[in-house]
Amino acid sequence: MIDTFYEIMRRQGVSRRSFMKFCSLTASSLGLAPAFVPRIAHAMETKPRTPIVWLEGLECTCCSESFIRSAHPLAKDVVLSMLSLDYHHTLMAAAGHQAEAALDDVLKKYKGNYILAVEGNPPLNNDGMFCISAGKPFVDTLQRVAADAKAVIAWGSCASWGCVQAARPNPTRATPIDKVIHGKPIIKVPGCPPIPEVMTAVVTYMLTFDRIPDLDRQGRPKMFYGQRIHDKCYRRPHFDAGQFAEAWDDDASRRGYCLYKMGCKGPTTYNACSTVRWNEGVSFPIQSGHGCIGCSEEGFWDKGSFYDRVTDLKQFGIEANADQVGIAATTVVGGAVAAHAALTAIKRARAEARNSEIAEARNNESGG
Amino acid sequence: MTMYVEREFKGPKIADGKTVISYYIYEAPLRLWHWLNALFIVVLGVTGYLIANPMPSVPGEASDSFWMGYIRFAHFAAAYCFAIALLGRVYWAFVGNQYSKQLFLFPFWDLQWWKEVMFELRWYLFLEPDPKKYLGHNPMAQFSMFFAFTLGAPYMIITGFALYSEGAGVGSWQDKLFGWVIPLLGGSQNLHTWHHIGLWAFVIFVILHIYAAVREDIMSRQTLISTIISGYRMFKD
Ligand code: HEM
Ligand code: HEM
Ligand code: SF4
Ligand code: SF4
């Protein structure tokens, strides 16, 4: 007999009252009308629990660390109780063969019905030998578990884009999971780490509605990745006014001016930090005085300095940004044009001199 | 096409024995477009540069100033004008005279045309003593305009509207039409860089274009600058 979510939550000590609170919280964090609260509750009470298998590859565990710090302890407890904690490297009680047996158990019992959540990514070089757990390359485990999963969640920038372990020249060939898992819906929840409330909301949405959230072109849930940090940043009025910090310790910086000139990547980063914020909504990087580094964007680790507004181009041998390259090219072309003009003038003067000589000679002939 | 082939012109003689003859080449809508387009590009280039490298901060309350807002507004307003004017120019290529089509043509298979391009190249390298005369654009001009402008303008419009879609938001028409460019270029920051490189491509084109226009106006046997103002091409010998 497979339990419903509600039964499991009650068994974990969640009261009916807390359960209802959780349902309204979920509805509001997903941007749903209050009318959805009873629907969420009903789904939770009647639906059999969908286990989540959580795999960890090449990663730093910041996603797990973030997840268990979800701001509302309530949401965290509830969501944790939904997870199949039988297999989660950081959180499971079992170890060794016991743990692997537990995983096999889940795969068999819930075949085609569990959700696979992946933290980190598989390195593919040297037959995947750079990341081994239980004696097998991670890529093999990943593909085996993904084969019978209902859907796959890519936690964080590692699973979604590769992240720092994929930084040039990427010696282990760390590869985002959508390159090795095919034919399954993959939900990317990028960030380094992703915001805990975003993680729990995504999980809750999938479990209660039994479908994946609306995704954008890059496979991210639209509800949390539909806008840039810059679109909702509280320093935006300073940006629009044209008030920028130019050094970390200047007066403008103390006044809380916009960090654009300090290389803030808020204008190019899709994430919910400026609305949901971090640590129970206490703050987020920009509020603490540092620009966004774009940690949820593809390739953020390879896009030059976090402190440059205009990215350096490495294609030109030396590091220079588009303006420096452009000014250099313009100077060369401008110089060439000036030289060409000078040469043209000389040629023309000579030609004219010759012409007048000829004319003079003619005149002399006819005159003489 | 015959427009680049030099022909003998029989026209009225003037005092020193040279012939002056004029042909109506650039019709009014094309000339109007040329100068408006030049204006839009100057506005786009200056404001675009200032978007990436904003001016020094203004003092006072944030609510008292809107510098960055106005600069971006000017960029976007000029961008819309630039894009719509280009659509108008494409329309004119269909209904205008044969010279109005040249901007959009790249006669790749026309051997004669390539020969003329080479001739022009030699002329610019001081290897030909005398320039040729052309009714429309000279082949070298057509060549550079095609690459720098006919391909460059849509490039700036596509990358520009993709950037614009980020502010307009998911589901906006800019997003539906141009949003796909963002993942194609590897994300928003790369898109900014690619759009930014376009600025310098345009700066270089404009320098060469204006230099060539002024130089040929003086050196070659025909008018250029007055042609793009009045529409008439005069051959001076
Ligand atoms: C941002 C600045 C400018 C841009 C982007 C630009 C672009 C163009 C383009 C695309 C054409 C082709 C017209 C067509 O076939 O429809 C053209 C023609 C022309 N432009 Fe410009 N232009 C600029 C500024 C100028 C200026 C300042 C001058 C004068 C010094 C000038 C002189 C000419 C001339 C003489 C032609 C005709 C060339 C010929 O007869 O072959 N342009 N320009
Ligand atoms: C000749 C044409 C154009 C030039 C030279 C130009 C130049 C620039 C430059 C240099 C930037 C700064 C890039 C950076 O962030 O590093 C920029 C930004 C931008 N441009 Fe253009 N642009 C042109 C056409 C357009 C068009 C047609 C659009 C269409 C709407 C457009 C929309 C934008 C947008 C939305 C931004 C970003 C503004 C922001 O980040 O606040 N541009 N442009
Ligand atoms: S601090 Fe960053 S995100 Fe905030 S307004 Fe300035 S550039 Fe945008
Ligand atoms: S503000 Fe930017 S860098 Fe910081 S966590 Fe959010 S997306 Fe990542």
Short mmCIF file of N, CA and C in Angstrom, two decimals, chain A residues 34-87:
data_model
loop_
_atom_site.label_atom_id
_atom_site.label_comp_id
_atom_site.label_asym_id
_atom_site.label_seq_id
_atom_site.Cartn_x
_atom_site.Cartn_y
_atom_site.Cartn_z
N PRO A 34 -6.14 32.19 -3.85
CA PRO A 34 -6.51 31.44 -2.64
C PRO A 34 -7.40 30.23 -2.95
N ALA A 35 -8.15 30.31 -4.05
CA ALA A 35 -9.03 29.20 -4.41
C ALA A 35 -8.26 27.91 -4.62
N PHE A 36 -6.95 28.05 -4.84
CA PHE A 36 -6.15 26.85 -5.09
C PHE A 36 -5.80 26.11 -3.81
N VAL A 37 -5.93 26.79 -2.65
CA VAL A 37 -5.51 26.16 -1.39
C VAL A 37 -6.23 24.83 -1.15
N PRO A 38 -7.57 24.84 -1.20
CA PRO A 38 -8.24 23.54 -1.00
C PRO A 38 -7.85 22.51 -2.05
N ARG A 39 -7.57 22.98 -3.25
CA ARG A 39 -7.18 22.02 -4.29
C ARG A 39 -5.85 21.37 -3.98
N ILE A 40 -4.92 22.22 -3.48
CA ILE A 40 -3.62 21.66 -3.11
C ILE A 40 -3.81 20.68 -1.95
N ALA A 41 -4.60 21.09 -0.96
CA ALA A 41 -4.84 20.23 0.20
C ALA A 41 -5.45 18.90 -0.25
N HIS A 42 -6.44 19.01 -1.12
CA HIS A 42 -7.11 17.80 -1.59
C HIS A 42 -6.13 16.87 -2.31
N ALA A 43 -5.31 17.46 -3.15
CA ALA A 43 -4.34 16.65 -3.89
C ALA A 43 -3.41 15.94 -2.92
N MET A 44 -2.97 16.68 -1.91
CA MET A 44 -2.04 16.11 -0.93
C MET A 44 -2.69 14.97 -0.14
N GLU A 45 -3.99 15.12 0.12
CA GLU A 45 -4.68 14.11 0.93
C GLU A 45 -4.96 12.83 0.15
N THR A 46 -5.12 12.97 -1.14
CA THR A 46 -5.55 11.80 -1.90
C THR A 46 -4.47 11.17 -2.77
N LYS A 47 -3.47 11.98 -3.13
CA LYS A 47 -2.47 11.44 -4.06
C LYS A 47 -1.48 10.55 -3.36
N PRO A 48 -1.15 9.43 -3.98
CA PRO A 48 -0.07 8.64 -3.41
C PRO A 48 1.24 9.41 -3.52
N ARG A 49 2.07 9.21 -2.52
CA ARG A 49 3.33 9.96 -2.46
C ARG A 49 4.23 9.59 -3.64
N THR A 50 4.79 10.60 -4.25
CA THR A 50 5.78 10.39 -5.32
C THR A 50 7.15 10.54 -4.70
N PRO A 51 7.94 9.52 -4.70
CA PRO A 51 9.25 9.70 -4.09
C PRO A 51 10.19 10.45 -5.02
N ILE A 52 11.13 11.13 -4.41
CA ILE A 52 12.17 11.82 -5.18
C ILE A 52 13.49 11.15 -4.87
N VAL A 53 14.16 10.73 -5.90
CA VAL A 53 15.50 10.17 -5.71
C VAL A 53 16.49 11.30 -5.99
N TRP A 54 17.38 11.50 -5.07
CA TRP A 54 18.29 12.65 -5.15
C TRP A 54 19.70 12.14 -5.40
N LEU A 55 20.25 12.38 -6.57
CA LEU A 55 21.61 11.92 -6.88
C LEU A 55 22.59 13.08 -6.84
N GLU A 56 23.81 12.78 -6.41
CA GLU A 56 24.85 13.81 -6.38
C GLU A 56 26.05 13.38 -7.20
N GLY A 57 26.44 14.21 -8.15
CA GLY A 57 27.59 13.91 -8.99
C GLY A 57 28.75 14.81 -8.62
N LEU A 58 29.35 15.43 -9.65
CA LEU A 58 30.45 16.36 -9.42
C LEU A 58 29.84 17.66 -8.91
N GLU A 59 29.97 17.96 -7.63
CA GLU A 59 29.28 19.11 -7.05
C GLU A 59 29.88 19.47 -5.70
N CYS A 60 29.32 20.48 -5.04
CA CYS A 60 29.88 20.93 -3.77
C CYS A 60 28.84 20.83 -2.66
N THR A 61 27.66 20.28 -2.97
CA THR A 61 26.57 20.10 -2.00
C THR A 61 25.91 21.41 -1.60
N CYS A 62 26.20 22.49 -2.28
CA CYS A 62 25.57 23.75 -1.89
C CYS A 62 24.07 23.71 -2.16
N CYS A 63 23.63 22.91 -3.14
CA CYS A 63 22.20 22.81 -3.40
C CYS A 63 21.49 22.15 -2.23
N SER A 64 22.05 21.04 -1.73
CA SER A 64 21.45 20.38 -0.56
C SER A 64 21.45 21.32 0.63
N GLU A 65 22.58 21.98 0.83
CA GLU A 65 22.70 22.90 1.96
C GLU A 65 21.64 24.00 1.86
N SER A 66 21.45 24.49 0.66
CA SER A 66 20.44 25.53 0.45
C SER A 66 19.05 24.97 0.73
N PHE A 67 18.78 23.82 0.18
CA PHE A 67 17.46 23.21 0.27
C PHE A 67 17.01 23.02 1.72
N ILE A 68 17.90 22.52 2.56
CA ILE A 68 17.50 22.25 3.94
C ILE A 68 17.43 23.53 4.77
N ARG A 69 17.75 24.67 4.14
CA ARG A 69 17.62 25.94 4.84
C ARG A 69 16.43 26.75 4.32
N SER A 70 15.50 26.07 3.73
CA SER A 70 14.34 26.77 3.21
C SER A 70 13.76 27.65 4.32
N ALA A 71 13.42 28.88 3.97
CA ALA A 71 13.09 29.89 4.97
C ALA A 71 11.98 29.47 5.91
N HIS A 72 10.96 28.86 5.35
CA HIS A 72 9.86 28.48 6.21
C HIS A 72 10.10 27.05 6.66
N PRO A 73 10.44 26.89 7.94
CA PRO A 73 10.76 25.55 8.44
C PRO A 73 9.64 24.59 8.08
N LEU A 74 8.45 25.14 8.08
CA LEU A 74 7.29 24.37 7.73
C LEU A 74 7.43 23.72 6.35
N ALA A 75 7.69 24.60 5.38
CA ALA A 75 7.82 24.11 4.01
C ALA A 75 8.92 23.07 3.93
N LYS A 76 10.00 23.36 4.64
CA LYS A 76 11.13 22.45 4.59
C LYS A 76 10.74 21.07 5.15
N ASP A 77 10.12 21.08 6.34
CA ASP A 77 9.74 19.81 6.96
C ASP A 77 8.81 19.03 6.05
N VAL A 78 7.86 19.74 5.52
CA VAL A 78 6.86 19.07 4.69
C VAL A 78 7.51 18.49 3.46
N VAL A 79 8.33 19.32 2.82
CA VAL A 79 8.93 18.84 1.58
C VAL A 79 9.91 17.71 1.86
N LEU A 80 10.66 17.86 2.93
CA LEU A 80 11.60 16.79 3.27
C LEU A 80 10.86 15.48 3.49
N SER A 81 9.67 15.59 4.09
CA SER A 81 8.93 14.36 4.35
C SER A 81 8.41 13.73 3.06
N MET A 82 8.36 14.54 2.01
CA MET A 82 7.93 13.97 0.73
C MET A 82 9.05 13.22 0.04
N LEU A 83 10.28 13.64 0.37
CA LEU A 83 11.41 13.05 -0.33
C LEU A 83 11.63 11.63 0.14
N SER A 84 12.11 10.84 -0.78
CA SER A 84 12.53 9.52 -0.37
C SER A 84 13.95 9.68 0.14
N LEU A 85 14.08 9.80 1.43
CA LEU A 85 15.41 10.04 1.98
C LEU A 85 16.22 8.76 2.06
N ASP A 86 15.63 7.71 1.49
CA ASP A 86 16.36 6.46 1.47
C ASP A 86 17.68 6.63 0.71
N TYR A 87 17.67 7.56 -0.23
CA TYR A 87 18.91 7.73 -0.98
C TYR A 87 19.20 9.21 -1.21
#
